[in-house]
Short mmCIF file of C-alpha atoms in Angstrom, two decimals:
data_model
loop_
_atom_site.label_atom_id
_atom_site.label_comp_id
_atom_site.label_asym_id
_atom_site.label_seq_id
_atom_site.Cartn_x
_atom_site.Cartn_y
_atom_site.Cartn_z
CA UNK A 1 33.05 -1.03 55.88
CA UNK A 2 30.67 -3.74 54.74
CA UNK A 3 33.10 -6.05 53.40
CA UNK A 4 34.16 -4.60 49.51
CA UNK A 5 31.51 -2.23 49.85
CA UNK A 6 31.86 1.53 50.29
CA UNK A 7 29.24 3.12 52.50
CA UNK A 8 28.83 6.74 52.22
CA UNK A 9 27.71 7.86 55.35
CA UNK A 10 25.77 11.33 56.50
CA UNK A 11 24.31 12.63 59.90
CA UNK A 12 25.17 14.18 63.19
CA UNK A 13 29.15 13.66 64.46
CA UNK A 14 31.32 14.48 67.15
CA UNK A 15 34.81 15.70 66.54
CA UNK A 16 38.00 16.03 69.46
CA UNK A 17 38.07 19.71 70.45
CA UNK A 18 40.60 21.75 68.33
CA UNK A 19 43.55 23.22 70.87
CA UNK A 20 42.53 26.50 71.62
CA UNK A 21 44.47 29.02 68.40
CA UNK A 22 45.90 25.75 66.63
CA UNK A 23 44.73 23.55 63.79
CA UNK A 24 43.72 20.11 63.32
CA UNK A 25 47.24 19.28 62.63
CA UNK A 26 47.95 19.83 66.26
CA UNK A 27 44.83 17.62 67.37
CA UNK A 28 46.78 14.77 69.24
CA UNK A 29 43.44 13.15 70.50
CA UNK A 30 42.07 13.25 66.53
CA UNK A 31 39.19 10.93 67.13
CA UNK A 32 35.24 10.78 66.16
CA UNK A 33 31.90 9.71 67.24
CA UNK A 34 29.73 8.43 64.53
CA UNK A 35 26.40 6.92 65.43
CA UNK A 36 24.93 4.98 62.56
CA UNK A 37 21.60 5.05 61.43
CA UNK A 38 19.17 1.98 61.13
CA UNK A 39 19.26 2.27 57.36
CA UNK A 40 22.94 2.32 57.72
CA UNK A 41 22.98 -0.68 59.95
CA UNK A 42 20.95 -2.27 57.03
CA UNK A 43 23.07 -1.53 54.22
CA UNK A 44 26.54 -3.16 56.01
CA UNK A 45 24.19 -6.30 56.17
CA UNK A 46 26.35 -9.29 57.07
CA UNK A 47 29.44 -7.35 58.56
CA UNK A 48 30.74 -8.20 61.78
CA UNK A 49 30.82 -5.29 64.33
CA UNK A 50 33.02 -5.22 67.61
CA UNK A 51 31.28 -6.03 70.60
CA UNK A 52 32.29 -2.87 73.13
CA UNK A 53 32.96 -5.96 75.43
CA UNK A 54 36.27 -7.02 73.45
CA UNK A 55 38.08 -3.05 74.56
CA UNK A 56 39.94 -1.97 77.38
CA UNK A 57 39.50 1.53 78.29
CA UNK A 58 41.35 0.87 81.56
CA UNK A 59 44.50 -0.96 79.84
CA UNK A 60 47.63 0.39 81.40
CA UNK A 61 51.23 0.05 79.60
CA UNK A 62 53.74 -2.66 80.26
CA UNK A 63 56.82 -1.53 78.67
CA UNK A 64 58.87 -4.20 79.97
CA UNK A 65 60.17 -6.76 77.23
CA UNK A 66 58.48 -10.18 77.41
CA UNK A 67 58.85 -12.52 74.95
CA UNK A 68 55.42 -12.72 72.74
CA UNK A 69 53.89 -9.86 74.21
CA UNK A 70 52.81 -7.00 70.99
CA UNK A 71 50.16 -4.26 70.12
CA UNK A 72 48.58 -4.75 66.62
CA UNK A 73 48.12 -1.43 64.91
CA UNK A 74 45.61 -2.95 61.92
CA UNK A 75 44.48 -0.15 58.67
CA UNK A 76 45.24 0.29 55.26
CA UNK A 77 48.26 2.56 54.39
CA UNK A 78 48.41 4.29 51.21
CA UNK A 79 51.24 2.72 49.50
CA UNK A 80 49.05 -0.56 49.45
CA UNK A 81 46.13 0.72 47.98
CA UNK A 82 45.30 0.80 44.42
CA UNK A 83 45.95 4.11 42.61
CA UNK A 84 42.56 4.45 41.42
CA UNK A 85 39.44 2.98 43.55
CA UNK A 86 36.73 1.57 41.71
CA UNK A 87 33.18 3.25 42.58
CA UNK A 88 31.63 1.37 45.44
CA UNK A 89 34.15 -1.12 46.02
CA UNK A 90 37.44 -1.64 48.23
CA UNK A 91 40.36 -3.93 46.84
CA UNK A 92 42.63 -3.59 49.06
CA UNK A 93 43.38 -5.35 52.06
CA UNK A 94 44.39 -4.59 55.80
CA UNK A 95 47.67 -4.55 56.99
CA UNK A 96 48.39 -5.58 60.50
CA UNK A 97 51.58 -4.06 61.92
CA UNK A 98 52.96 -4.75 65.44
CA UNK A 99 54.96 -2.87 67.31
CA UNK A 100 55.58 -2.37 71.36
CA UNK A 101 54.84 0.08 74.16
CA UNK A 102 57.31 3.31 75.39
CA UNK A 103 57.89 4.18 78.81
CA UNK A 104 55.24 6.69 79.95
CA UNK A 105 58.03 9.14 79.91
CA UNK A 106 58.43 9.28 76.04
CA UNK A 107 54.91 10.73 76.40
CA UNK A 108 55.30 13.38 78.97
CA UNK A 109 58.33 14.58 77.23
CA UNK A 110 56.25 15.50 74.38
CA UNK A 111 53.42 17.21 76.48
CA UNK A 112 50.77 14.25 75.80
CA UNK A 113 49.10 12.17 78.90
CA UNK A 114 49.33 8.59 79.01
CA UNK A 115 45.75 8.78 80.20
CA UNK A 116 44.55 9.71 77.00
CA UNK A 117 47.70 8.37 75.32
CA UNK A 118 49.63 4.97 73.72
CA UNK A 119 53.12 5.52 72.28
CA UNK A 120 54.56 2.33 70.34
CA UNK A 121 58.00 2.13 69.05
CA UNK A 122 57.83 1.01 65.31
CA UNK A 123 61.05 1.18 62.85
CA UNK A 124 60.01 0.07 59.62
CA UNK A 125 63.11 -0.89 58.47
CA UNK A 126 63.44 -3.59 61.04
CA UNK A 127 59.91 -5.74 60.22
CA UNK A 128 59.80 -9.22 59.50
CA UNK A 129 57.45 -9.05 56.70
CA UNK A 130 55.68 -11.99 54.70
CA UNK A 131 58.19 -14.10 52.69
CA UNK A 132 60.86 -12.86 54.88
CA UNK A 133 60.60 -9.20 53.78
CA UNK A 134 62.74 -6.19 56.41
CA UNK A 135 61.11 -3.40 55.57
CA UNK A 136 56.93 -2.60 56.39
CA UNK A 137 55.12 -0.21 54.45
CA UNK A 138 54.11 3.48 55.50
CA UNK A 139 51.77 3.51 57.83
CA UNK A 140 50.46 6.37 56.44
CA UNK A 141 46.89 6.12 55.55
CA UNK A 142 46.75 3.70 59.04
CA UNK A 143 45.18 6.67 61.02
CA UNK A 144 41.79 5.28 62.40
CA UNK A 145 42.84 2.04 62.86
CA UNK A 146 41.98 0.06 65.83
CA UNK A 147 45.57 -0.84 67.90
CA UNK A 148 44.80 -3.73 69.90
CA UNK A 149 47.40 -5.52 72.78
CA UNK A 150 48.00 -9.32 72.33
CA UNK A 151 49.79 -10.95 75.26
CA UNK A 152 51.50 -13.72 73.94
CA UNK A 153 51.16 -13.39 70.59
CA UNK A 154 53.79 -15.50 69.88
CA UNK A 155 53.82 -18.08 72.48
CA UNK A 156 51.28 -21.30 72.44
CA UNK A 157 48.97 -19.57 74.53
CA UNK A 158 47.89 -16.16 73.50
CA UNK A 159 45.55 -14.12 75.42
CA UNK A 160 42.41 -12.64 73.99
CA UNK A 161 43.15 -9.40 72.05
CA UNK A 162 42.04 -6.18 73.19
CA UNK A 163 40.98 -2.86 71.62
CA UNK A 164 43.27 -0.03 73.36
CA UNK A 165 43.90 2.66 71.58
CA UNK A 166 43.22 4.23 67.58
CA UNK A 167 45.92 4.78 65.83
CA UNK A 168 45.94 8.49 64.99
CA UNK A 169 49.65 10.25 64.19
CA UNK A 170 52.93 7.70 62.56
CA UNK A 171 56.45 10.00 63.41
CA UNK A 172 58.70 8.89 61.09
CA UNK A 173 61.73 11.00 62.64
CA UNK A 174 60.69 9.36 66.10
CA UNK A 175 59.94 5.66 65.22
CA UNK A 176 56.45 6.23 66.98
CA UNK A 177 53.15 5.64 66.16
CA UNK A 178 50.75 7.55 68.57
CA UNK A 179 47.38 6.19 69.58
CA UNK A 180 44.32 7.77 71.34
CA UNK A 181 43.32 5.70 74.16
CA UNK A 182 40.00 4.11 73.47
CA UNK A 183 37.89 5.29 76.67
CA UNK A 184 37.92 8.34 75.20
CA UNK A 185 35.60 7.24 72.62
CA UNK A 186 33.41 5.94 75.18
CA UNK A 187 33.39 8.40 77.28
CA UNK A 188 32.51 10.45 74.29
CA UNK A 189 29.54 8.21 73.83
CA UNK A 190 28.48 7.95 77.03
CA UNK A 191 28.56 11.87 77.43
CA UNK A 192 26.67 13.04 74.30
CA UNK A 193 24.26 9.42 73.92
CA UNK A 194 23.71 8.67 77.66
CA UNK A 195 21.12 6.07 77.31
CA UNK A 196 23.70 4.04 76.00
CA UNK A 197 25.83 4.37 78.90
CA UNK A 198 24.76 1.21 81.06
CA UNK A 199 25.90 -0.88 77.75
CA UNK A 200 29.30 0.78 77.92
CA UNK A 201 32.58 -0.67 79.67
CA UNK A 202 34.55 0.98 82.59
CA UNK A 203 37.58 0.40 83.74
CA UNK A 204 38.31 -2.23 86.21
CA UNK A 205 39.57 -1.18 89.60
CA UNK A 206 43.13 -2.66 90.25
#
């Protein structure tokens, strides 16, 4: 946050509920509510924040192949970052993995909701990678990044991306990378900061 800048930040949070006699391993939602204080807001200075108007809390998953069409699951996994991190800085850089959508049924079959859910097929041994490179790193260390969809990406016209989901769980067994859906978070801020709510998106009726 803040460009190479580390911000330490303190103050009220909310946390996903733990299921009830299980740990935070078994947390599939795995998501937080931060709000940042004006001295905070201060200190990032120049950084560019994500307008709530650029997410889709009402997205809905189009497994069906189509040529150009990807979700972008952008972080920074472990194996790129530098062994040792200088104090106050950040060196390394974002990775920006894509991957594509699993029929709703992958999801059921492992007791999550596609309501609250995104499933995306990744293999990391079968990436093209910069200077031709097969193989993607870990995402390991990706958890909390933003997975946005990107009709198109790879035709002349792509669409505006999209916030969706946040990355929160990579199965290496399954080829998966599991995503909390991103109204959650908003409904999370609209419940516990509700004079923010008439700023917040809602799904679009279809």
């Amino acid at each position: 946050i803040g460009g190479t800048q580390l911000l330490a930040l303190s103050g009220r949070y909310i946390t996903s509920a733990l299921p009830q006699g299980r740990t935070r391993r078994d947390d599939h939602i795995d998501v937080a509510v931060f709000p940042l204080s004006a001295d905070q807001v201060a200190a990032l200075g120049d950084s560019v924040f994500l307008d709530v108007t650029a997410t889709a809390p009402g997205h809905v998953d189009d497994p069906t192949p189509r040529s150009g069409s990807y979700y972008v699951v952008a972080g920074y996994p472990i194996s790129k970052q530098p062994r040792t991190v200088p104090t106050g800085t950040l060196d390394a850089r974002p990775v920006y993995l894509t991957a594509k959508s699993l029929p709703t049924e992958k999801l059921t079959k492992s007791d999550l909701d596609p309501r609250n859910h995104v499933l995306l097929e990744f293999d990391k041994e079968a990436v093209w990678g910069p200077h031709g490179a097969r193989t993607a790193p870990d995402p390991t260390g990706m958890s909390g990044g933003g997975i946005w969809v990107v009709d198109g990406l790879l035709t002349g016209a792509p669409r505006p991306e999209a916030l969706v989901a946040i990355a929160t769980e990579w199965d290496r067994q399954a080829r998966t990378i599991l995503g909390t859906r991103v109204g959650l978070c908003i409904d999370a801020i609209s419940d516990h900061h509700p004079t923010l709510r008439h700023l917040l998106p809602k799904p679009k009726s279809t």
